[in-house]
XYZ file of N, CA and C in Angstrom:
597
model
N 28.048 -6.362 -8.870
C 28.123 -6.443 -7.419
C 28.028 -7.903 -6.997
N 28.952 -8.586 -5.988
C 28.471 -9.653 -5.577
C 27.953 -10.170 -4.443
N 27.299 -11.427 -4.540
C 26.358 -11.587 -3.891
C 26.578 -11.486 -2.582
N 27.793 -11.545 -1.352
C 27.575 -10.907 -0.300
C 27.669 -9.571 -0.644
N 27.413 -8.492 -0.834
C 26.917 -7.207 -0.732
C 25.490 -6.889 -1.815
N 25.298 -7.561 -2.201
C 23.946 -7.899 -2.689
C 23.088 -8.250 -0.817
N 23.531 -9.381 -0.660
C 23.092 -9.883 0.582
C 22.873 -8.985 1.700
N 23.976 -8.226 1.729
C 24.373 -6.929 2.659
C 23.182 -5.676 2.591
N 22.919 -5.465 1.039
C 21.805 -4.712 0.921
C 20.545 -5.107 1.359
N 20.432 -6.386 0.428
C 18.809 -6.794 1.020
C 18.588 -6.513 2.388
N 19.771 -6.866 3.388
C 19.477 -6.988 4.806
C 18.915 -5.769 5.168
N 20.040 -4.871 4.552
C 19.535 -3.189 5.472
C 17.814 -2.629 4.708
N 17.965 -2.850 3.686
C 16.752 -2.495 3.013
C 15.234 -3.437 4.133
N 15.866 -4.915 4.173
C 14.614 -5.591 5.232
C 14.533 -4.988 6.519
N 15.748 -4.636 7.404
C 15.710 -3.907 8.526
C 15.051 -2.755 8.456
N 15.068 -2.118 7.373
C 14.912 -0.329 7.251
C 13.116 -1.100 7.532
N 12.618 -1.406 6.735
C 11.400 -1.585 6.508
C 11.056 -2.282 8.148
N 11.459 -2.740 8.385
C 11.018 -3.636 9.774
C 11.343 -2.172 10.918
N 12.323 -1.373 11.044
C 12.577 -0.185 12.224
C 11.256 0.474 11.649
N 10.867 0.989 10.217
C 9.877 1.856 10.385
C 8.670 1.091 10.911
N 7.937 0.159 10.524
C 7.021 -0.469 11.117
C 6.947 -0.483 12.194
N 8.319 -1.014 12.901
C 8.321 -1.386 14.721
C 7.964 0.298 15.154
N 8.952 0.802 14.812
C 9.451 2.394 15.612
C 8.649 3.628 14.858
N 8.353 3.493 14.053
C 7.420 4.821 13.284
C 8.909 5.289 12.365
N 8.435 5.999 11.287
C 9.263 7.347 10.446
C 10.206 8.145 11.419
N 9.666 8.731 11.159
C 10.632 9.628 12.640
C 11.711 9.177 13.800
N 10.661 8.118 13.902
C 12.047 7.463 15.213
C 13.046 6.112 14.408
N 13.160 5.944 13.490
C 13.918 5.054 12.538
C 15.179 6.271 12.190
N 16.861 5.340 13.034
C 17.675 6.178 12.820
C 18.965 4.758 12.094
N 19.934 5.717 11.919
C 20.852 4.578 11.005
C 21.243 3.372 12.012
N 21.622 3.995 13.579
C 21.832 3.024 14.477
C 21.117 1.464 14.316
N 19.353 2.055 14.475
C 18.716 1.054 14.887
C 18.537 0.011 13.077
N 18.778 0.922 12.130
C 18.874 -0.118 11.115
C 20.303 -0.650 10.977
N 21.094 -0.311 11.399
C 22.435 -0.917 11.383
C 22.534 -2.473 12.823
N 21.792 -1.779 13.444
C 21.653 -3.269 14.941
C 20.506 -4.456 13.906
N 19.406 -3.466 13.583
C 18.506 -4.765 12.727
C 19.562 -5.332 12.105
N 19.537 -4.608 10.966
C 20.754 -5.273 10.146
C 21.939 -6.346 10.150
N 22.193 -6.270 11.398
C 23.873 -6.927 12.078
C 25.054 -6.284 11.246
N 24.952 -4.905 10.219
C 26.131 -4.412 10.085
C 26.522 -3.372 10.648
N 27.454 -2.608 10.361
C 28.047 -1.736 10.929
C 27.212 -0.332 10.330
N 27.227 0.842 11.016
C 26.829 1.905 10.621
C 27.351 1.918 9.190
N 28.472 1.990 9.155
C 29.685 2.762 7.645
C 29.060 1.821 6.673
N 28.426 0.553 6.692
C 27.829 0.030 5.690
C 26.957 0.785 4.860
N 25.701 1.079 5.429
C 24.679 1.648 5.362
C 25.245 2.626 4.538
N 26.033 3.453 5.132
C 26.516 5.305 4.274
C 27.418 4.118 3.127
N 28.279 3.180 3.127
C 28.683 2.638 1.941
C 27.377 2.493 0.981
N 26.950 1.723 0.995
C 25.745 1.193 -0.360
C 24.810 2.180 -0.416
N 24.277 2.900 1.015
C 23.237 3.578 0.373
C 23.001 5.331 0.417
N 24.592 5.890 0.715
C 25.272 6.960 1.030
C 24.752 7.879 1.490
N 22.849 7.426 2.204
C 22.772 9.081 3.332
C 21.032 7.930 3.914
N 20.969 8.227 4.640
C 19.574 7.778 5.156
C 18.469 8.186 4.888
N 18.207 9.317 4.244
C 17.476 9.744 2.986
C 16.935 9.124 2.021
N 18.255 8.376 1.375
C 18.322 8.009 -0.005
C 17.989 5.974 0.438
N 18.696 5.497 1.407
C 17.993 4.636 2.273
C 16.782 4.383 2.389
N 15.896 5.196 3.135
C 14.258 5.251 3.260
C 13.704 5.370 2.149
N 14.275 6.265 1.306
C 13.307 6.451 -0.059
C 13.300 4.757 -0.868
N 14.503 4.089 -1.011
C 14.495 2.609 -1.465
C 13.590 1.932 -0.750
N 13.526 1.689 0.120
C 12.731 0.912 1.279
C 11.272 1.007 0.840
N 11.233 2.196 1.236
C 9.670 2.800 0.786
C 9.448 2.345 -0.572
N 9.853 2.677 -1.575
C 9.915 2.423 -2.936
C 9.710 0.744 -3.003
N 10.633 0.075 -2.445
C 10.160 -1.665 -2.579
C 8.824 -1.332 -1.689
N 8.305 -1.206 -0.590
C 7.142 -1.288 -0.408
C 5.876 -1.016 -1.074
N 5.922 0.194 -1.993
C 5.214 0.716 -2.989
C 5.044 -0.763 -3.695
N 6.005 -0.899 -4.175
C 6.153 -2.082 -5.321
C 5.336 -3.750 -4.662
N 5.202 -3.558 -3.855
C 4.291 -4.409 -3.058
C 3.299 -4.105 -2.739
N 2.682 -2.830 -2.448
C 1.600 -2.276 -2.281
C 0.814 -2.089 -3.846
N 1.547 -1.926 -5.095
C 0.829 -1.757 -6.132
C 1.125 -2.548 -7.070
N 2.530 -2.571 -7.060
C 2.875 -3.544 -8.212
C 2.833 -4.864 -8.885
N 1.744 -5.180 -7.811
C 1.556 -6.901 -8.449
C -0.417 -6.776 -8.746
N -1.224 -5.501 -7.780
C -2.789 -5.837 -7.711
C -2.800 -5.201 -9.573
N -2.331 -4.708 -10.090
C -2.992 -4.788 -12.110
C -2.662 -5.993 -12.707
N -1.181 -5.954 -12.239
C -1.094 -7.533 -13.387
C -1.967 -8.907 -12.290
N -2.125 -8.691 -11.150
C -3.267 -10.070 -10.564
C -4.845 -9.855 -10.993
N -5.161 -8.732 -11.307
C -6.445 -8.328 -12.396
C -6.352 -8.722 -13.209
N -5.602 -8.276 -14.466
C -5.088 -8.956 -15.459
C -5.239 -10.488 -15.693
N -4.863 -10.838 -14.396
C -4.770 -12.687 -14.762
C -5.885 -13.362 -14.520
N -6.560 -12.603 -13.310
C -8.262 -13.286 -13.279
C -9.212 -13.247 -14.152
N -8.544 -11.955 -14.701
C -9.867 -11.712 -15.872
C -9.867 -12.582 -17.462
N -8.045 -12.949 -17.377
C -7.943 -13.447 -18.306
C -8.306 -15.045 -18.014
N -8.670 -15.604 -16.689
C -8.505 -16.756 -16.663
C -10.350 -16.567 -16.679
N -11.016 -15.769 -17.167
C -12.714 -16.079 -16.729
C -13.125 -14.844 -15.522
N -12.731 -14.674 -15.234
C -13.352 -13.778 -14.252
C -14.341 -12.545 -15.015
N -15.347 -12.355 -14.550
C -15.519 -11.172 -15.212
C -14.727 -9.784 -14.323
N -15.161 -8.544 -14.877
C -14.080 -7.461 -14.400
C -14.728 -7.400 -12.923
N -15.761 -7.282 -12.427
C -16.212 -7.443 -11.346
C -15.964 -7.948 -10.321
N -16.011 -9.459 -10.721
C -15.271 -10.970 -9.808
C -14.239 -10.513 -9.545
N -13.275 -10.243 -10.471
C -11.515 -9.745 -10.607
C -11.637 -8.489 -9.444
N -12.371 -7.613 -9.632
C -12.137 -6.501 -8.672
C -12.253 -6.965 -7.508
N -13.800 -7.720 -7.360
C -14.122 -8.008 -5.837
C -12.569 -9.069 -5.136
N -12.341 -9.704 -5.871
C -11.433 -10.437 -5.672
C -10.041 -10.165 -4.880
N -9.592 -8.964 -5.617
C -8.416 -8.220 -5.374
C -8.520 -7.248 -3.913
N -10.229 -6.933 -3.550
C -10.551 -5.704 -2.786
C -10.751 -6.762 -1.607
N -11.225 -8.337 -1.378
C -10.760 -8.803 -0.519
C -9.532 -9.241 -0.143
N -8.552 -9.191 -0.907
C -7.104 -9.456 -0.911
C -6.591 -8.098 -0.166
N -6.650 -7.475 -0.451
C -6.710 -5.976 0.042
C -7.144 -5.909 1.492
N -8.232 -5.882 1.541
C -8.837 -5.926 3.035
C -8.428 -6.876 4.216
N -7.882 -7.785 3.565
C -6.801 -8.701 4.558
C -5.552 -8.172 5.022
N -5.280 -7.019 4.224
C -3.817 -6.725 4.598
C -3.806 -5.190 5.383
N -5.387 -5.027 5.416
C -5.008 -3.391 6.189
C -5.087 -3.603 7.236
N -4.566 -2.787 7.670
C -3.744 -2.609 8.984
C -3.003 -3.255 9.430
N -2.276 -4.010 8.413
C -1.153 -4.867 8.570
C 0.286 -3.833 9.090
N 0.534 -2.901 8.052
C 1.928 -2.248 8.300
C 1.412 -0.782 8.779
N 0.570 -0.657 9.678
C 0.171 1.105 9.399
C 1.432 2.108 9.591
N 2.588 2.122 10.312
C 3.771 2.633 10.457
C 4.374 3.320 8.568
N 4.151 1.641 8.452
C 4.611 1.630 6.503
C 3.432 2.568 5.914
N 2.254 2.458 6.012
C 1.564 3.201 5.274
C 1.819 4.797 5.470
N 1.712 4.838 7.123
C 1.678 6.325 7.296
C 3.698 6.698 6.811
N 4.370 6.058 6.637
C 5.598 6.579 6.204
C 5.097 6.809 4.473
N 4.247 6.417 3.786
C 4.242 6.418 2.247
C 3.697 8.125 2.471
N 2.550 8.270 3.486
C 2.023 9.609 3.412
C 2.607 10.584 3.985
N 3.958 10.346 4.478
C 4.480 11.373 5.997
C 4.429 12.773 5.053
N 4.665 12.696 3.841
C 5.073 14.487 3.414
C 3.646 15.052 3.060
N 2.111 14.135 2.819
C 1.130 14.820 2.163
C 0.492 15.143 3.865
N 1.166 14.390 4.729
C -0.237 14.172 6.210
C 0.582 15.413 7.412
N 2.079 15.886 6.701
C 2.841 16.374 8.091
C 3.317 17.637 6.999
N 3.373 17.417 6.231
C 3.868 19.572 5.337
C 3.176 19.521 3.833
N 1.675 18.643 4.039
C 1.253 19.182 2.740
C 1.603 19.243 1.363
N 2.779 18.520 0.967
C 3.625 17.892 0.170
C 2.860 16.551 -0.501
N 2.657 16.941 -2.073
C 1.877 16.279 -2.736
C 2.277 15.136 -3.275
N 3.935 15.676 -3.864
C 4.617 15.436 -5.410
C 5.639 14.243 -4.916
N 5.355 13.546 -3.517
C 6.081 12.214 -3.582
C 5.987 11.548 -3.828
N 6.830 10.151 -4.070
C 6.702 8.592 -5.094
C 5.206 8.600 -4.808
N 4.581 8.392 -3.798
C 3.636 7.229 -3.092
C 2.516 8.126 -3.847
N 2.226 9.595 -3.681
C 1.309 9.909 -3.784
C 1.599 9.897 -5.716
N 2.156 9.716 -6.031
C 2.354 9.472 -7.312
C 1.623 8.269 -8.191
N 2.900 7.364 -7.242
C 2.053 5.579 -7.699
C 1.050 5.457 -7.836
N 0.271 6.277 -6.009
C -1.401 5.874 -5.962
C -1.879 6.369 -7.135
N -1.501 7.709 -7.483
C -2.363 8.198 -8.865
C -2.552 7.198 -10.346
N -1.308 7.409 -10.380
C -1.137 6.119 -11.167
C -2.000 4.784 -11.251
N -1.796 4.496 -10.663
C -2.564 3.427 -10.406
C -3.754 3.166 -9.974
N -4.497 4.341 -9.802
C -6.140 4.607 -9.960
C -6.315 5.163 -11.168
N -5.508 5.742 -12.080
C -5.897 5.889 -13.502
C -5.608 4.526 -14.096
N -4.653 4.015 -14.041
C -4.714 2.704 -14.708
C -6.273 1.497 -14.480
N -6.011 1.337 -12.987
C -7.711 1.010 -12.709
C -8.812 1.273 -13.166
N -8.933 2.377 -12.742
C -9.844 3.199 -13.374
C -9.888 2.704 -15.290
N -9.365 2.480 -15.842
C -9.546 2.175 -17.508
C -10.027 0.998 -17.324
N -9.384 -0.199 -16.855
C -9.478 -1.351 -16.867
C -11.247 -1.855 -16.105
N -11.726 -0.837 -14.899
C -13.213 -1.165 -14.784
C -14.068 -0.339 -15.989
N -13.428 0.194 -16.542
C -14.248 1.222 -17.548
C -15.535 0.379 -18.638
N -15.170 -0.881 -19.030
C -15.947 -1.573 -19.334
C -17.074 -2.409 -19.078
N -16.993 -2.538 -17.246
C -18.038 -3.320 -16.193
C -18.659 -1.838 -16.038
N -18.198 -0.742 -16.070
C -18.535 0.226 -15.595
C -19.089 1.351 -16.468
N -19.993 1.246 -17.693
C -20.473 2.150 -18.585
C -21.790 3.040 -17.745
N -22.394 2.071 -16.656
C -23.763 3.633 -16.034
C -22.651 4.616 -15.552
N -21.470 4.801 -15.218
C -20.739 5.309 -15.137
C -20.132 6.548 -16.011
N -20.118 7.804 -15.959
C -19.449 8.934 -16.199
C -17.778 8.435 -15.105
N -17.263 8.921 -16.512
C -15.609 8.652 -16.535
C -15.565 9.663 -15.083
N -15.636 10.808 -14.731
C -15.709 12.095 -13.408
C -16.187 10.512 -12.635
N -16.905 10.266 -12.489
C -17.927 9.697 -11.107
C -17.186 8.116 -11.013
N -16.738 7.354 -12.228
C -15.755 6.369 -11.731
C -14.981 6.906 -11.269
N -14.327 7.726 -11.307
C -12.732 8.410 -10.675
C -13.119 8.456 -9.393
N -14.382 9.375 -8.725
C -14.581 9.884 -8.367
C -15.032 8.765 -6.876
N -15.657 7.489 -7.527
C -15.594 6.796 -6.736
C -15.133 5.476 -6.303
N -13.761 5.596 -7.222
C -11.972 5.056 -6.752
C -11.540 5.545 -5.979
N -11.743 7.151 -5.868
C -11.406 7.605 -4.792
C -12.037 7.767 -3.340
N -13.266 7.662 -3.226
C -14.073 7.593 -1.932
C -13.191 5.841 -1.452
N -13.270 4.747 -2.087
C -12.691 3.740 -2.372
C -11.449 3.429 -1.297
N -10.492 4.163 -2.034
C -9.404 4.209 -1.892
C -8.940 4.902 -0.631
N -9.681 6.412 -0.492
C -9.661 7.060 0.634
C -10.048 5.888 1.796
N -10.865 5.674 2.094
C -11.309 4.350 3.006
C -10.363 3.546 2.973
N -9.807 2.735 1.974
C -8.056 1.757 1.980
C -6.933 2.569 2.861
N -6.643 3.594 2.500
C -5.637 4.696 2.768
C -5.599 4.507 4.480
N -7.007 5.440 4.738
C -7.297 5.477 5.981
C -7.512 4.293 7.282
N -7.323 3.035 6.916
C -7.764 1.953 7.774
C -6.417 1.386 7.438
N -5.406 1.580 6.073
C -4.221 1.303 6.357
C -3.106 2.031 7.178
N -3.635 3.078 7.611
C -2.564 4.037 8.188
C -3.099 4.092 9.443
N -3.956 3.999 9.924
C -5.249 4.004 11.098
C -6.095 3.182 11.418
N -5.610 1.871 11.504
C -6.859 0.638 11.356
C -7.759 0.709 12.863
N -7.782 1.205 13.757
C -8.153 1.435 15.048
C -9.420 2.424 15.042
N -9.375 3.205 14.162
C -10.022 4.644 14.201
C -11.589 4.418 14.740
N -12.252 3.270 14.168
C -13.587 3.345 14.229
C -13.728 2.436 15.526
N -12.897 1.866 16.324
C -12.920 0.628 17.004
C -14.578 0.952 17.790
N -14.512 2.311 18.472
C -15.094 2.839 19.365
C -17.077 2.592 18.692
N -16.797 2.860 17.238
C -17.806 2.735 16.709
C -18.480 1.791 16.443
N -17.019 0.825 15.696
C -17.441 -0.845 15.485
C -16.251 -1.377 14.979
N -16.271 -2.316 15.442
C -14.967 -3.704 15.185
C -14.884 -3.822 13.915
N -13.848 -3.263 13.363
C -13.708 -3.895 12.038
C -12.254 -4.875 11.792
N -12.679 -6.378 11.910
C -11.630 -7.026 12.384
C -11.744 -7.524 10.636
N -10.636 -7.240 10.060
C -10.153 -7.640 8.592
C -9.491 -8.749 8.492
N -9.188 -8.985 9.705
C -8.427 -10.542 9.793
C -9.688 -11.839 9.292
N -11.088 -11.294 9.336
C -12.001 -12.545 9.501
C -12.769 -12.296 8.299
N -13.058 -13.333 7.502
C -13.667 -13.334 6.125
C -14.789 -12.434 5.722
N -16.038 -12.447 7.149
C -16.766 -12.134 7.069
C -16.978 -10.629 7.038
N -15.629 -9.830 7.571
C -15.582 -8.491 8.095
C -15.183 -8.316 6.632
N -14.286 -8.621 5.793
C -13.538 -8.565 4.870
C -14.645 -8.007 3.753
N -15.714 -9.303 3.345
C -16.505 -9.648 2.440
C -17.615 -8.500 2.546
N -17.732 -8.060 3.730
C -19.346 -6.973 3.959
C -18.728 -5.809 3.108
N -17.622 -5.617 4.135
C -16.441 -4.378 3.564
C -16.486 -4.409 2.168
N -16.000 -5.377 1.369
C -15.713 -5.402 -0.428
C -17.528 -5.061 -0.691
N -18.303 -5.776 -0.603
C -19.532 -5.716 -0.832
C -20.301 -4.310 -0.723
N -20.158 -3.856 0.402
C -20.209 -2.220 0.535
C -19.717 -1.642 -0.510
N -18.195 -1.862 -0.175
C -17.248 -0.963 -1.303
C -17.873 -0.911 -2.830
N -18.246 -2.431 -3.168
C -18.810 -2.173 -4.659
C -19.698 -1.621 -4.579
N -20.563 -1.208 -4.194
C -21.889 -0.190 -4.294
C -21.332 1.132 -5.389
N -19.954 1.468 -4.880
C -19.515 2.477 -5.216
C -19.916 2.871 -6.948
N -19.160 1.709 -7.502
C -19.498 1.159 -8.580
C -19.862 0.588 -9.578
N -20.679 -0.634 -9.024
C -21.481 -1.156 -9.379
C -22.916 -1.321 -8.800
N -23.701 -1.072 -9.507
C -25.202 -1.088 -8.789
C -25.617 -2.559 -8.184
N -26.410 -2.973 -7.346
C -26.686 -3.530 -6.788
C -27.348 -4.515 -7.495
C-alpha cells in the first residue's frame, strides 16, 4: 500500500478515535468521521469496508496504548534497578495522570460488558490478559500473598482504574480527585499499594 493511503488510513483511524471521545460511541457516525477526516464517505467503506470493522481498529490501537507499552515500561525499570515495587508504584502514577483523560474512549472499550452484558470483547480480553501477566511479574515483591488474593487485589485495583477512567467525575460530590496534580496522583498510588503491599 502506498503511503498516501497509508496516510488516508491513519487519518480516519485518528478521526474515528477523536468523534468517539468528542461525541460518545453511539453518536460517532461515518459522516462525522469522514468531515474529521477531510475524506469522502466512500473512503472509509474503501479501506475499512463497514463502520463496524472501523471502530473495532480504532479501539484496538487504543487498547494498544492503554496496555501495550505499561509491561514492557515495567520491564525496563526493573531492569534498570528499580525494585518490583518502585516499577509498579511508578507505572500506577503514570496511570493516574491519564484517567479521565479519554472517558468516551474508555467507556467505548466497555460499551458491550456496561450496555448487553457481553463479556468476550477485545478490551475485556486484553484487560485479562494483562492482569495475569502482571499479576506473575509482582508475584515475587508479593510472596505474603496467596496467588487468589494477588488476583484478587489487581482487581479491586483495577476496578478503581476502570471506573475513574470511564467516570472521572463520580466522587466529585464526595471529594476532588484532581489527577492532574502530583499530590492527588501520589496519595491515590500510595493507597492503591496497600492492596498489595503491606505498609
Amino acid at each position: 500500500m502506498g503511503t498516501k493511503e497509508q496516510d488516508a488510513q491513519e487519518r480516519i483511524l485518528r478521526a474515528t478515535i477523536i468523534c468517539i471521545e468528542r461525541d460518545g460511541l453511539d453518536a460517532t457516525g461515518i459522516r462525522e468521521i469522514a468531515r474529521e477526516a477531510q475524506v469522502n464517505s466512500a473512503a472509509i467503506s474503501y479501506y475499512f469496508r463497514s463502520k463496524e470493522k472501523l471502530i473495532a481498529q480504532a479501539l484496538e490501537a487504543t487498547l494498544d496504548q492503554a496496555f501495550g507499552h505499561v509491561l514492557l515500561d515495567f520491564d525496563k525499570l526493573v531492569a534498570e534497578g528499580m525494585s518490583i515495587r518502585e516499577a509498579f508504584e511508578t507505572l500506577l502514577e503514570d496511570i493516574a495522570g491519564n484517567l479521565g483523560r479519554y472517558p468516551r474512549i474508555a467507556h467505548a472499550h466497555f460499551h458491550d460488558a456496561l450496555v448487553h452484558q457481553r463479556y468476550d470483547g477485545v478490551a475485556i480480553q486484553r484487560l485479562n490478559a494483562f492482569l495475569e501477566e502482571l499479576s506473575r511479574k509482582l508475584a515475587p515483591a508479593t510472596t505474603h500473598l496467596t496467588e487468589d488474593k494477588r488476583r484478587i487485589a489487581l482487581v479491586q485495583l483495577w476496578a478503581s482504574v476502570s471506573l475513574m477512567s470511564m467516570a472521572p467525575r463520580t466522587f466529585d460530590q464526595f471529594i476532588l480527585l484532581d489527577f492532574r496534580t502530583l499530590e492527588t496522583r501520589r496519595t491515590w498510588v500510595k493507597q492503591s499499594l496497600r492492596l498489595l503491599f503491606p505498609a
